[in-house]
């Protein structure tokens, strides 16, 4: 990706922006047992910057979440592998399930914030011809 195409690209989610969104999520009194981090990243020109990691308290895998790809407003979760089977008590399984729900909620929250931020900025990647379109104001004709 060239410098010019990056300048023409949709808004990027900076580490500072993600940290603010995670703080906002935490301030909504979600019960987070693990630790959420936003590691420093260098953009490789392929993916949006924006990786959020949830280190689980009740299991060794971590969950990381990020936009699916460049100019893709949807986010996805990845649960890291662990080298051995995971054997847990009934209570630990319930705690792990609760952590997975929180991870899903956080990922949904980040996706919402990203979509809202993209919409408010008026910048979205345009159609094939390279023209820019504000999707917030573009409407499809009514069928009838």
PDB file of C-alpha atoms in Angstrom:
ATOM      1  CA  UNK A   1       0.000   0.000   0.000  1.00  0.00           C
ATOM      2  CA  UNK A   2       1.411   3.380  -0.963  1.00  0.00           C
ATOM      3  CA  UNK A   3       1.533   6.505   1.203  1.00  0.00           C
ATOM      4  CA  UNK A   4      -1.052   8.124  -1.071  1.00  0.00           C
ATOM      5  CA  UNK A   5      -3.479   5.227  -0.693  1.00  0.00           C
ATOM      6  CA  UNK A   6      -3.030   5.291   3.089  1.00  0.00           C
ATOM      7  CA  UNK A   7      -3.896   8.992   3.089  1.00  0.00           C
ATOM      8  CA  UNK A   8      -7.022   8.169   1.051  1.00  0.00           C
ATOM      9  CA  UNK A   9      -7.923   5.304   3.351  1.00  0.00           C
ATOM     10  CA  UNK A  10     -10.619   5.292   6.001  1.00  0.00           C
ATOM     11  CA  UNK A  11      -9.833   6.456   9.522  1.00  0.00           C
ATOM     12  CA  UNK A  12      -7.407   4.301  11.481  1.00  0.00           C
ATOM     13  CA  UNK A  13      -7.957   3.155  15.036  1.00  0.00           C
ATOM     14  CA  UNK A  14      -4.973   4.363  16.969  1.00  0.00           C
ATOM     15  CA  UNK A  15      -3.722   2.793  20.150  1.00  0.00           C
ATOM     16  CA  UNK A  16      -4.845   5.895  22.077  1.00  0.00           C
ATOM     17  CA  UNK A  17      -8.348   5.627  20.581  1.00  0.00           C
ATOM     18  CA  UNK A  18      -8.604   1.947  21.489  1.00  0.00           C
ATOM     19  CA  UNK A  19      -7.376   2.643  25.018  1.00  0.00           C
ATOM     20  CA  UNK A  20     -10.105   5.290  25.398  1.00  0.00           C
ATOM     21  CA  UNK A  21     -12.760   2.866  24.143  1.00  0.00           C
ATOM     22  CA  UNK A  22     -11.558   0.116  26.502  1.00  0.00           C
ATOM     23  CA  UNK A  23     -11.632   2.597  29.433  1.00  0.00           C
ATOM     24  CA  UNK A  24     -15.186   3.547  28.442  1.00  0.00           C
ATOM     25  CA  UNK A  25     -16.155  -0.147  28.376  1.00  0.00           C
ATOM     26  CA  UNK A  26     -14.566  -0.719  31.802  1.00  0.00           C
ATOM     27  CA  UNK A  27     -16.296   2.379  33.228  1.00  0.00           C
ATOM     28  CA  UNK A  28     -19.637   0.797  32.330  1.00  0.00           C
ATOM     29  CA  UNK A  29     -18.938  -1.572  35.224  1.00  0.00           C
ATOM     30  CA  UNK A  30     -18.355  -4.749  33.262  1.00  0.00           C
ATOM     31  CA  UNK A  31     -16.933  -7.393  35.575  1.00  0.00           C
ATOM     32  CA  UNK A  32     -13.586  -8.148  33.934  1.00  0.00           C
ATOM     33  CA  UNK A  33     -11.602 -10.845  35.700  1.00  0.00           C
ATOM     34  CA  UNK A  34      -8.674 -10.902  33.282  1.00  0.00           C
ATOM     35  CA  UNK A  35      -6.437  -8.140  32.006  1.00  0.00           C
ATOM     36  CA  UNK A  36      -7.095  -6.096  28.852  1.00  0.00           C
ATOM     37  CA  UNK A  37      -4.105  -4.696  26.966  1.00  0.00           C
ATOM     38  CA  UNK A  38      -3.607  -2.784  23.741  1.00  0.00           C
ATOM     39  CA  UNK A  39      -0.090  -3.591  22.582  1.00  0.00           C
ATOM     40  CA  UNK A  40       1.956  -1.121  20.547  1.00  0.00           C
ATOM     41  CA  UNK A  41       1.854  -2.036  16.869  1.00  0.00           C
ATOM     42  CA  UNK A  42       3.405  -1.066  13.620  1.00  0.00           C
ATOM     43  CA  UNK A  43       1.037  -1.019  10.691  1.00  0.00           C
ATOM     44  CA  UNK A  44       2.217  -3.408   8.010  1.00  0.00           C
ATOM     45  CA  UNK A  45      -0.047  -1.824   5.406  1.00  0.00           C
ATOM     46  CA  UNK A  46      -2.393  -4.799   5.353  1.00  0.00           C
ATOM     47  CA  UNK A  47      -4.505  -4.626   8.505  1.00  0.00           C
ATOM     48  CA  UNK A  48      -5.964  -1.719  10.404  1.00  0.00           C
ATOM     49  CA  UNK A  49      -3.966  -1.022  13.477  1.00  0.00           C
ATOM     50  CA  UNK A  50      -5.976  -2.066  16.454  1.00  0.00           C
ATOM     51  CA  UNK A  51      -5.321  -5.178  18.428  1.00  0.00           C
ATOM     52  CA  UNK A  52      -6.918  -5.651  21.841  1.00  0.00           C
ATOM     53  CA  UNK A  53      -5.885  -8.608  24.015  1.00  0.00           C
ATOM     54  CA  UNK A  54      -7.833 -10.092  26.916  1.00  0.00           C
ATOM     55  CA  UNK A  55      -5.659 -12.325  29.079  1.00  0.00           C
ATOM     56  CA  UNK A  56      -8.086 -14.680  30.759  1.00  0.00           C
ATOM     57  CA  UNK A  57      -7.935 -15.201  34.492  1.00  0.00           C
ATOM     58  CA  UNK A  58      -9.504 -18.663  34.552  1.00  0.00           C
ATOM     59  CA  UNK A  59      -7.595 -20.275  31.671  1.00  0.00           C
ATOM     60  CA  UNK A  60      -4.220 -19.941  29.979  1.00  0.00           C
ATOM     61  CA  UNK A  61      -5.375 -19.016  26.467  1.00  0.00           C
ATOM     62  CA  UNK A  62      -5.738 -15.366  25.609  1.00  0.00           C
ATOM     63  CA  UNK A  63      -8.334 -13.792  23.401  1.00  0.00           C
ATOM     64  CA  UNK A  64      -7.399 -11.149  20.945  1.00  0.00           C
ATOM     65  CA  UNK A  65      -9.760  -9.012  18.954  1.00  0.00           C
ATOM     66  CA  UNK A  66      -9.211  -6.792  15.954  1.00  0.00           C
ATOM     67  CA  UNK A  67     -10.886  -5.527  12.810  1.00  0.00           C
ATOM     68  CA  UNK A  68     -11.186  -8.340  10.270  1.00  0.00           C
ATOM     69  CA  UNK A  69      -9.117  -6.494   7.712  1.00  0.00           C
ATOM     70  CA  UNK A  70      -8.242  -3.208   6.152  1.00  0.00           C
ATOM     71  CA  UNK A  71     -11.372  -1.097   5.651  1.00  0.00           C
ATOM     72  CA  UNK A  72     -13.527  -3.804   7.234  1.00  0.00           C
ATOM     73  CA  UNK A  73     -15.637  -2.323  10.033  1.00  0.00           C
ATOM     74  CA  UNK A  74     -16.426  -5.706  11.588  1.00  0.00           C
ATOM     75  CA  UNK A  75     -14.316  -7.140  14.372  1.00  0.00           C
ATOM     76  CA  UNK A  76     -13.442 -10.729  15.192  1.00  0.00           C
ATOM     77  CA  UNK A  77     -12.223 -12.684  18.216  1.00  0.00           C
ATOM     78  CA  UNK A  78      -9.429 -15.234  18.217  1.00  0.00           C
ATOM     79  CA  UNK A  79      -8.826 -17.617  21.111  1.00  0.00           C
ATOM     80  CA  UNK A  80      -5.169 -18.629  21.245  1.00  0.00           C
ATOM     81  CA  UNK A  81      -4.157 -22.255  21.421  1.00  0.00           C
ATOM     82  CA  UNK A  82      -2.808 -23.917  24.485  1.00  0.00           C
ATOM     83  CA  UNK A  83      -0.403 -26.815  24.406  1.00  0.00           C
ATOM     84  CA  UNK A  84      -2.378 -29.135  26.686  1.00  0.00           C
ATOM     85  CA  UNK A  85      -5.961 -30.086  27.440  1.00  0.00           C
ATOM     86  CA  UNK A  86      -7.847 -27.700  29.669  1.00  0.00           C
ATOM     87  CA  UNK A  87      -9.275 -29.443  32.733  1.00  0.00           C
ATOM     88  CA  UNK A  88     -11.338 -27.233  35.018  1.00  0.00           C
ATOM     89  CA  UNK A  89     -13.720 -27.581  37.925  1.00  0.00           C
ATOM     90  CA  UNK A  90     -17.400 -26.817  37.403  1.00  0.00           C
ATOM     91  CA  UNK A  91     -16.916 -23.400  39.010  1.00  0.00           C
ATOM     92  CA  UNK A  92     -13.869 -22.634  36.854  1.00  0.00           C
ATOM     93  CA  UNK A  93     -15.807 -23.596  33.705  1.00  0.00           C
ATOM     94  CA  UNK A  94     -18.595 -21.195  34.712  1.00  0.00           C
ATOM     95  CA  UNK A  95     -16.017 -18.469  35.355  1.00  0.00           C
ATOM     96  CA  UNK A  96     -14.405 -19.112  31.978  1.00  0.00           C
ATOM     97  CA  UNK A  97     -17.803 -18.946  30.281  1.00  0.00           C
ATOM     98  CA  UNK A  98     -18.426 -15.580  31.947  1.00  0.00           C
ATOM     99  CA  UNK A  99     -15.056 -14.321  30.705  1.00  0.00           C
ATOM    100  CA  UNK A 100     -15.920 -15.411  27.159  1.00  0.00           C
ATOM    101  CA  UNK A 101     -19.191 -13.471  27.365  1.00  0.00           C
ATOM    102  CA  UNK A 102     -17.273 -10.378  28.494  1.00  0.00           C
ATOM    103  CA  UNK A 103     -14.805 -10.823  25.619  1.00  0.00           C
ATOM    104  CA  UNK A 104     -17.704 -11.052  23.179  1.00  0.00           C
ATOM    105  CA  UNK A 105     -19.309  -7.962  24.707  1.00  0.00           C
ATOM    106  CA  UNK A 106     -16.035  -6.034  24.472  1.00  0.00           C
ATOM    107  CA  UNK A 107     -15.564  -7.050  20.833  1.00  0.00           C
ATOM    108  CA  UNK A 108     -19.143  -5.984  20.043  1.00  0.00           C
ATOM    109  CA  UNK A 109     -18.540  -2.673  21.824  1.00  0.00           C
ATOM    110  CA  UNK A 110     -15.322  -2.044  19.844  1.00  0.00           C
ATOM    111  CA  UNK A 111     -17.105  -2.873  16.591  1.00  0.00           C
ATOM    112  CA  UNK A 112     -19.909  -0.441  17.456  1.00  0.00           C
ATOM    113  CA  UNK A 113     -17.421   2.288  18.398  1.00  0.00           C
ATOM    114  CA  UNK A 114     -15.487   1.702  15.158  1.00  0.00           C
ATOM    115  CA  UNK A 115     -18.608   1.862  13.003  1.00  0.00           C
ATOM    116  CA  UNK A 116     -19.804   4.985  14.790  1.00  0.00           C
ATOM    117  CA  UNK A 117     -16.375   6.618  14.507  1.00  0.00           C
ATOM    118  CA  UNK A 118     -16.135   5.800  10.785  1.00  0.00           C
ATOM    119  CA  UNK A 119     -19.656   7.144  10.195  1.00  0.00           C
ATOM    120  CA  UNK A 120     -19.010  10.371  12.082  1.00  0.00           C
ATOM    121  CA  UNK A 121     -15.765  10.988  10.236  1.00  0.00           C
ATOM    122  CA  UNK A 122     -17.575  10.777   6.887  1.00  0.00           C
ATOM    123  CA  UNK A 123     -14.789   8.602   5.547  1.00  0.00           C
ATOM    124  CA  UNK A 124     -15.457   5.171   4.171  1.00  0.00           C
ATOM    125  CA  UNK A 125     -13.764   3.423   1.322  1.00  0.00           C
ATOM    126  CA  UNK A 126     -15.562   4.147  -1.912  1.00  0.00           C
ATOM    127  CA  UNK A 127     -16.700   2.022  -4.811  1.00  0.00           C
ATOM    128  CA  UNK A 128     -14.428   0.680  -7.556  1.00  0.00           C
ATOM    129  CA  UNK A 129     -13.919   3.998  -9.389  1.00  0.00           C
ATOM    130  CA  UNK A 130     -12.038   5.434  -6.436  1.00  0.00           C
ATOM    131  CA  UNK A 131     -14.653   8.057  -5.649  1.00  0.00           C
ATOM    132  CA  UNK A 132     -15.307   8.535  -1.975  1.00  0.00           C
ATOM    133  CA  UNK A 133     -18.779   7.969  -0.631  1.00  0.00           C
ATOM    134  CA  UNK A 134     -20.226   8.910   2.708  1.00  0.00           C
ATOM    135  CA  UNK A 135     -22.242   5.770   3.401  1.00  0.00           C
ATOM    136  CA  UNK A 136     -24.067   7.507   6.234  1.00  0.00           C
ATOM    137  CA  UNK A 137     -25.928   9.657   3.691  1.00  0.00           C
ATOM    138  CA  UNK A 138     -26.108   7.292   0.713  1.00  0.00           C
ATOM    139  CA  UNK A 139     -29.498   5.652   0.403  1.00  0.00           C
ATOM    140  CA  UNK A 140     -30.774   2.891  -1.863  1.00  0.00           C
ATOM    141  CA  UNK A 141     -33.833   3.717  -3.954  1.00  0.00           C
ATOM    142  CA  UNK A 142     -37.089   2.394  -2.572  1.00  0.00           C
ATOM    143  CA  UNK A 143     -38.371  -0.743  -4.252  1.00  0.00           C
ATOM    144  CA  UNK A 144     -41.942  -0.589  -5.305  1.00  0.00           C
TER     145      UNK A 144
END
